GROMACS .gro file of C-alpha atoms in nm:
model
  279
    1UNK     CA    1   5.391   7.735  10.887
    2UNK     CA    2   5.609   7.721  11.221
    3UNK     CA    3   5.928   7.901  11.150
    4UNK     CA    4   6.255   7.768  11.392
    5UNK     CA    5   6.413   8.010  11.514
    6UNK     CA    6   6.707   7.847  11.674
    7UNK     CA    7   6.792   7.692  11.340
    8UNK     CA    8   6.779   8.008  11.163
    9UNK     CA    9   6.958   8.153  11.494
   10UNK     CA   10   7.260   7.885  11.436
   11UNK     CA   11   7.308   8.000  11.067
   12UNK     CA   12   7.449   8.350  11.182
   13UNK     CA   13   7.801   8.376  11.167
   14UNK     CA   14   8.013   8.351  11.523
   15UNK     CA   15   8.065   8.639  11.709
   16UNK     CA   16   8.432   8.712  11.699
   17UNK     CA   17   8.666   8.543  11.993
   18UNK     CA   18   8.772   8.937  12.084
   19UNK     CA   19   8.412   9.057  12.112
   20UNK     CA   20   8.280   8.771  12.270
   21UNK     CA   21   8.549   8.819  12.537
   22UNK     CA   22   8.429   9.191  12.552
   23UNK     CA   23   8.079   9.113  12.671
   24UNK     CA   24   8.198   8.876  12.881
   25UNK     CA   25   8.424   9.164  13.077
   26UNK     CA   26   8.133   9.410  13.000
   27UNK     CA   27   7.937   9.126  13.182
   28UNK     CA   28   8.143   9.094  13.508
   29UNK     CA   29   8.027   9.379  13.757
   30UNK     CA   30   8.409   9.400  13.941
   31UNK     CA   31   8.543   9.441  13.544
   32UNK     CA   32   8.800   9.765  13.593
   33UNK     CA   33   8.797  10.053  13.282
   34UNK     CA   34   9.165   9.905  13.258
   35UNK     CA   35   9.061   9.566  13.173
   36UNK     CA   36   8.769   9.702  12.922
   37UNK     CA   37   9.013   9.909  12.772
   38UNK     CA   38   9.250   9.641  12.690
   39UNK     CA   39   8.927   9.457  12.545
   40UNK     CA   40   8.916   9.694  12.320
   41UNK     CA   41   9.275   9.721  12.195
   42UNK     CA   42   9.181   9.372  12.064
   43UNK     CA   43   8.868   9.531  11.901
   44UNK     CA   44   8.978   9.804  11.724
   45UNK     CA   45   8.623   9.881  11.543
   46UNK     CA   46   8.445   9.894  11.844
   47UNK     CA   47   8.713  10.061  12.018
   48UNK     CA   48   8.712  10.336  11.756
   49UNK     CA   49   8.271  10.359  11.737
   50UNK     CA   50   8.385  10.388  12.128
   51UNK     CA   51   8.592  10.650  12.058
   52UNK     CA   52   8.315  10.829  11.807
   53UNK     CA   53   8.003  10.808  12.064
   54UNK     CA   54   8.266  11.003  12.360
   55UNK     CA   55   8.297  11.260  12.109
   56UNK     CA   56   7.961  11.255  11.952
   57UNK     CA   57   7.695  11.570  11.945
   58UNK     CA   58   7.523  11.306  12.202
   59UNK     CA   59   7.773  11.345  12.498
   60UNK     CA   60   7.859  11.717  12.406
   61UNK     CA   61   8.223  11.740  12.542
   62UNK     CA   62   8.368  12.046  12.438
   63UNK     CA   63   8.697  11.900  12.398
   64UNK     CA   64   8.816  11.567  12.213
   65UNK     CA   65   8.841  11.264  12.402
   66UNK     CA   66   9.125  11.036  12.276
   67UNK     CA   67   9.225  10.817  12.525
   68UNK     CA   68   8.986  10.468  12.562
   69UNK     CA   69   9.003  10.457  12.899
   70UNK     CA   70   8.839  10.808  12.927
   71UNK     CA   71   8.576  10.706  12.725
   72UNK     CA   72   8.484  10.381  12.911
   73UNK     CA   73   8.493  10.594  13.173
   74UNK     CA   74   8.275  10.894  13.048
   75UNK     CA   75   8.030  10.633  12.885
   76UNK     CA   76   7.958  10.402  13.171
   77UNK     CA   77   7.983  10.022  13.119
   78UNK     CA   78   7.593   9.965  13.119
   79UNK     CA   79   7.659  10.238  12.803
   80UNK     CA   80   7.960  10.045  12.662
   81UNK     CA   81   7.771   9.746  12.694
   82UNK     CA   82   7.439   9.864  12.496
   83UNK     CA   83   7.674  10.011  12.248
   84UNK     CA   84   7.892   9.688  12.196
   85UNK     CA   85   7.547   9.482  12.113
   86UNK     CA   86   7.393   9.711  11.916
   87UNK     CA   87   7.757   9.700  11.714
   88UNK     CA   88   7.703   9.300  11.706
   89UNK     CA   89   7.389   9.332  11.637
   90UNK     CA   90   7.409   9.556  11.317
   91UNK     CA   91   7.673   9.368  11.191
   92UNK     CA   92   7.561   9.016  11.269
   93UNK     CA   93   7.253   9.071  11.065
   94UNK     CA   94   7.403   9.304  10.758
   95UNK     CA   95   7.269   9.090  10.471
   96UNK     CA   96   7.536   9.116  10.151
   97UNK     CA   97   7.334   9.158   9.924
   98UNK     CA   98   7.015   9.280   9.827
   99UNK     CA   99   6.731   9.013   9.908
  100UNK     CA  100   6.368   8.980   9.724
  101UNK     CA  101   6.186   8.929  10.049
  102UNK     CA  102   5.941   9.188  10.062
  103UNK     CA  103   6.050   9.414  10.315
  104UNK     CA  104   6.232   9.766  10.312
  105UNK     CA  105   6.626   9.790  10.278
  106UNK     CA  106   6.850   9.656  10.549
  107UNK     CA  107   6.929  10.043  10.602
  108UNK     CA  108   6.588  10.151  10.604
  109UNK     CA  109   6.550   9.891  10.890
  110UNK     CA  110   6.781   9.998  11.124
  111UNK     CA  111   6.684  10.392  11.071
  112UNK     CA  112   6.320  10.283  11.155
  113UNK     CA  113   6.468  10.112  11.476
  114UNK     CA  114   6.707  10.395  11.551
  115UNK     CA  115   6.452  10.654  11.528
  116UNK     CA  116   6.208  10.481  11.716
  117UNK     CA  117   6.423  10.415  12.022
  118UNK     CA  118   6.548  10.747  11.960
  119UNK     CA  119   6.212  10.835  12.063
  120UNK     CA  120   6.094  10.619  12.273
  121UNK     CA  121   6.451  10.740  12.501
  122UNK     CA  122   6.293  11.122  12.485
  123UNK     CA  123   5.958  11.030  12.579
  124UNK     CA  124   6.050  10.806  12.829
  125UNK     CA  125   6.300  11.088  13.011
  126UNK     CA  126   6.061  11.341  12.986
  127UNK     CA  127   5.853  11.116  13.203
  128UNK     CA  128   6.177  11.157  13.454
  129UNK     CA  129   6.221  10.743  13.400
  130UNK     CA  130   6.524  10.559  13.309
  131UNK     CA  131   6.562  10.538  12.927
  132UNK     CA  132   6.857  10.238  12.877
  133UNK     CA  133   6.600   9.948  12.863
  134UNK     CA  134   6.347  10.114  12.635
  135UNK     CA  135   6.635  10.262  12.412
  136UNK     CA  136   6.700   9.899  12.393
  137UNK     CA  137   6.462   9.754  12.308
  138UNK     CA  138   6.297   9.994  12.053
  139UNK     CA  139   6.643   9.965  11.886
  140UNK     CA  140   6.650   9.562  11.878
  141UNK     CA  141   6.234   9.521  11.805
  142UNK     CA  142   6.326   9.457  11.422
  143UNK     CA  143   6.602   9.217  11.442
  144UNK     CA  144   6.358   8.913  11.369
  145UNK     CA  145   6.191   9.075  11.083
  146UNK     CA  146   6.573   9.087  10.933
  147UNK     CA  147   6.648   8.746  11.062
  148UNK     CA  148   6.331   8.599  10.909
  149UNK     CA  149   6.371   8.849  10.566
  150UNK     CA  150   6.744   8.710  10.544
  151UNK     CA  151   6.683   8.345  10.580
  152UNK     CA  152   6.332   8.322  10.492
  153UNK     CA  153   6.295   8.506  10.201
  154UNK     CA  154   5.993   8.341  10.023
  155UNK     CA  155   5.809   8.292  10.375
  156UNK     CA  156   5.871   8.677  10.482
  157UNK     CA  157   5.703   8.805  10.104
  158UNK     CA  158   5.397   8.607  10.153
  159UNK     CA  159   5.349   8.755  10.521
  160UNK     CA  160   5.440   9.084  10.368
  161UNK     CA  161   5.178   9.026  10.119
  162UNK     CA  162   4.918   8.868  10.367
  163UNK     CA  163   4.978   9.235  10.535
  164UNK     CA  164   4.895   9.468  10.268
  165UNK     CA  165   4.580   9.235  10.187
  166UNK     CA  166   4.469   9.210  10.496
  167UNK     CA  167   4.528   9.549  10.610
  168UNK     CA  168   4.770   9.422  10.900
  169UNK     CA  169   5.089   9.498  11.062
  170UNK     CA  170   5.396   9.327  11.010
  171UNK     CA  171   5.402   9.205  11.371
  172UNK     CA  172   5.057   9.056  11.326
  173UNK     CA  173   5.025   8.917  11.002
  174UNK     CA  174   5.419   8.699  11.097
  175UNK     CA  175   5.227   8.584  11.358
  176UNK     CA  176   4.951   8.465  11.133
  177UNK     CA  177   5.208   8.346  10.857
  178UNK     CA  178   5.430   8.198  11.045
  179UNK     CA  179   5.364   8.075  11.377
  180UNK     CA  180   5.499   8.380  11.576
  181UNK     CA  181   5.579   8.771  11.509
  182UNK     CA  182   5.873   8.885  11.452
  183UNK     CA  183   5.878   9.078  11.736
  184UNK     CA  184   5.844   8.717  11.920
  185UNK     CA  185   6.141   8.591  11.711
  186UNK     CA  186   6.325   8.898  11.817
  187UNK     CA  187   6.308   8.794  12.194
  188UNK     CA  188   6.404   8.426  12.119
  189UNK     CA  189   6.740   8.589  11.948
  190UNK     CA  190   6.784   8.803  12.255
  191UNK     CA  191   6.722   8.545  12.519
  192UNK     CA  192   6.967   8.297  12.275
  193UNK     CA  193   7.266   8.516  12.310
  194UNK     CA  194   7.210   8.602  12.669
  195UNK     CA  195   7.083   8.985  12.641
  196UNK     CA  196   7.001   9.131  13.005
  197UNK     CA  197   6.646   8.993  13.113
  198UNK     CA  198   6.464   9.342  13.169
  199UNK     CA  199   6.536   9.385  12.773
  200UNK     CA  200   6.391   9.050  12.703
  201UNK     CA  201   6.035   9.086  12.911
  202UNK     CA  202   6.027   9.432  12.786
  203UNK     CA  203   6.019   9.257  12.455
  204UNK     CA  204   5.802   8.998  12.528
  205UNK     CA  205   5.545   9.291  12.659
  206UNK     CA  206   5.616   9.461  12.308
  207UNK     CA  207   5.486   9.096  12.120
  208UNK     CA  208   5.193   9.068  12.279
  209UNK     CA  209   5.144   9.454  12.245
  210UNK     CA  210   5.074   9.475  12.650
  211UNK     CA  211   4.778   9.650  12.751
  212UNK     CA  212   4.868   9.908  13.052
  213UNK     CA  213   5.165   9.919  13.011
  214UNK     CA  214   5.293  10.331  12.986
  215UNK     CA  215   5.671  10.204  12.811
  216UNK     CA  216   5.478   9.933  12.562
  217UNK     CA  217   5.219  10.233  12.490
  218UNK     CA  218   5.564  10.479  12.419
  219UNK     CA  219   5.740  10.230  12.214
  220UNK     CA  220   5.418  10.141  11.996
  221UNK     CA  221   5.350  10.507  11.933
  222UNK     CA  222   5.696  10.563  11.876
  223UNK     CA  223   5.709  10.278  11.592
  224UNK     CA  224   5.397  10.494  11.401
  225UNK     CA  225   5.605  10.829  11.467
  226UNK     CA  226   5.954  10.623  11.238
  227UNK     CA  227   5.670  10.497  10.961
  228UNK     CA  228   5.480  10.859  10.917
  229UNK     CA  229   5.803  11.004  10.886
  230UNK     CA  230   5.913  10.748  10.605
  231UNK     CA  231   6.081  10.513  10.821
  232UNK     CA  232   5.968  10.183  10.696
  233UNK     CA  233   5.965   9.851  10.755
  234UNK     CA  234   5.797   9.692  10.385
  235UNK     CA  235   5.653   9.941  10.167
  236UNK     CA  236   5.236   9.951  10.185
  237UNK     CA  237   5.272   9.768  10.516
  238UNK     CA  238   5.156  10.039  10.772
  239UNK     CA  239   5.221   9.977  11.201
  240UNK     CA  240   4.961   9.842  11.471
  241UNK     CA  241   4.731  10.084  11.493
  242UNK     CA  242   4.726  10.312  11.848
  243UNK     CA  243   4.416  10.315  12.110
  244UNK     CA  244   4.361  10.602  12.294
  245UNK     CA  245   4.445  10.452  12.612
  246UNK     CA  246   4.770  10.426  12.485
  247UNK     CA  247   4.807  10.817  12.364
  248UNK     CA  248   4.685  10.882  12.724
  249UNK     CA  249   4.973  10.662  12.864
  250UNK     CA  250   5.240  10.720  12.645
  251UNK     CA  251   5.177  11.094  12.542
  252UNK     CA  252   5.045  11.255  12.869
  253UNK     CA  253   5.137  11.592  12.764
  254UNK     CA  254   5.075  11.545  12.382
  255UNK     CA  255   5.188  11.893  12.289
  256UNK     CA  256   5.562  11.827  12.393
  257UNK     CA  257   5.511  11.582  12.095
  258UNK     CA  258   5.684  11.786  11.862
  259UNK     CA  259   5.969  11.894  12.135
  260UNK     CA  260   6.036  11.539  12.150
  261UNK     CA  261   6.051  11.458  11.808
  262UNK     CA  262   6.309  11.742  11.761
  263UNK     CA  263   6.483  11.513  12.030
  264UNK     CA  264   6.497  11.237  11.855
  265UNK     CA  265   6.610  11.372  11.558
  266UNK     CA  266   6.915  11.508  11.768
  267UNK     CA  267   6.966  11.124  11.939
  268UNK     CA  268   6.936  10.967  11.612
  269UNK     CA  269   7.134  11.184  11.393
  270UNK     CA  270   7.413  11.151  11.653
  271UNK     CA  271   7.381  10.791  11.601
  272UNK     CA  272   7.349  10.777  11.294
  273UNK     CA  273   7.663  10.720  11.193
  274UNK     CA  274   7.810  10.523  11.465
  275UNK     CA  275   7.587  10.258  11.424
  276UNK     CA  276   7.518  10.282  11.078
  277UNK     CA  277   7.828  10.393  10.913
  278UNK     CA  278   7.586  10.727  10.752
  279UNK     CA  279   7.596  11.080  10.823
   0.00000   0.00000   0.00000
């Protein structure tokens, strides 16, 4: 079976006119904090998540921010931009009601996403290297495993199945099931509505599960980390596993593992609740 992606793609609801005009400021490099700010008054659920991440145990201001343009300012529009997808993102694919697909809760999803680019961020700064396009794209990896577990419900359960038969990970046995992973149907989505192009190679890299590669080796390990800590994607459905050139690349000072993991658990429970709406 060969799943279509831009016809499953076309049966998600519109962006709204006020956030679509958003990331097209967020977009324009000469775009002043004045103009996002007044993109925002016209958003007033991202403007207050905004509001929530400048204040947020993430930032760490002692005092409370409360004006908008302080916050655009304080966050940084690459910042404002990540955190105005993500916001899309989350909402575009919120399913409204329960579906008999196979995989995990919607929830459990997202916390398996967050955590893992939680992660993947603190591994990847330890190594003194940006973080904002692995953040990224650890936090976006799933978002064809919920497209395909929304709108393909019967297709998704019998890859799910062909999984915990087989012994495979998700990533591999949608790729057997259906034509492509979901990982691969997650960079289609991104490339669709225009995401920057260093977070849709670095997802491409992440498909193919890119050998060399030190961030593809941090987000794969990463993934494992969100699942042994009972982060899951489909119950009885268990991640690729890890080679050790990829613990050599990813981890090369293994025994800050568990400094990083408390990290994480900082980044994500700071996040929590913006993106997720849970404490």
């Amino acid at each position: 079976m060969s799943v279509d992606v831009a016809r499953l793609i076309k049966r998600l609801p519109a962006a709204s006119a006020g956030t679509a005009n958003l990331l097209s400021i967020l977009r324009n490099e000469k775009s002043s904090a004045g103009e996002i700010e007044k993109c925002l008054i016209a958003c007033p659920l991202i403007a207050a998540k905004v509001l929530q991440m400048a204040n947020s145990s993430f930032y760490g201001f002692s005092r409370q921010i409360n004006s908008l343009r302080e916050a655009c300012v304080i966050l940084g529009k690459q910042t404002l931009t990540n955190l105005v997808y993500s916001l899309v993102v989350v909402e575009q694919f919120k399913p409204g009601e329960a579906l008999d697909n196979g995989l995990a809760p919607w929830n459990d999803i997202w916390a398996h996403s967050l955590f893992a680019a939680s992660l993947s961020r603190a591994l990847q700064q330890q190594q003194k290297r940006d973080p904002t396009t692995i953040f990224m794209t650890g936090l976006f990896q799933n978002i064809g495993l919920v497209l395909l577990g929304q709108f393909e419900p019967d297709s998704m359960r019998a890859a799910v199945a062909h999984a915990i038969t087989q012994r495979q990970s998700l990533r591999v046995a949608t790729a057997q099931c259906l034509g492509t992973s979901y990982i691969g149907v997650t960079r289609q989505i991104l490339e669709v509505w225009r995401f920057p192009p260093d977070i849709c190679a670095m997802m491409g890299a992440l498909d193919k599960a890119q050998p060399g590669s030190r961030q593809i080796a941090i987000l794969r390990i990463a993934a494992v980390c969100a699942t042994a800590l009972g982060y899951r994607l489909a119950p009885e459905v268990y991640p690729d596993a890890i080679t050790e050139q990829e613990l050599t690349l990813g981890l090369p000072a293994p025994q800050t593992l568990g400094e990083n993991l408390e990290t994480a658990h900082s980044i994500f429970a700071s996040l929590k609740e913006i993106m997720l709406g849970k404490p």
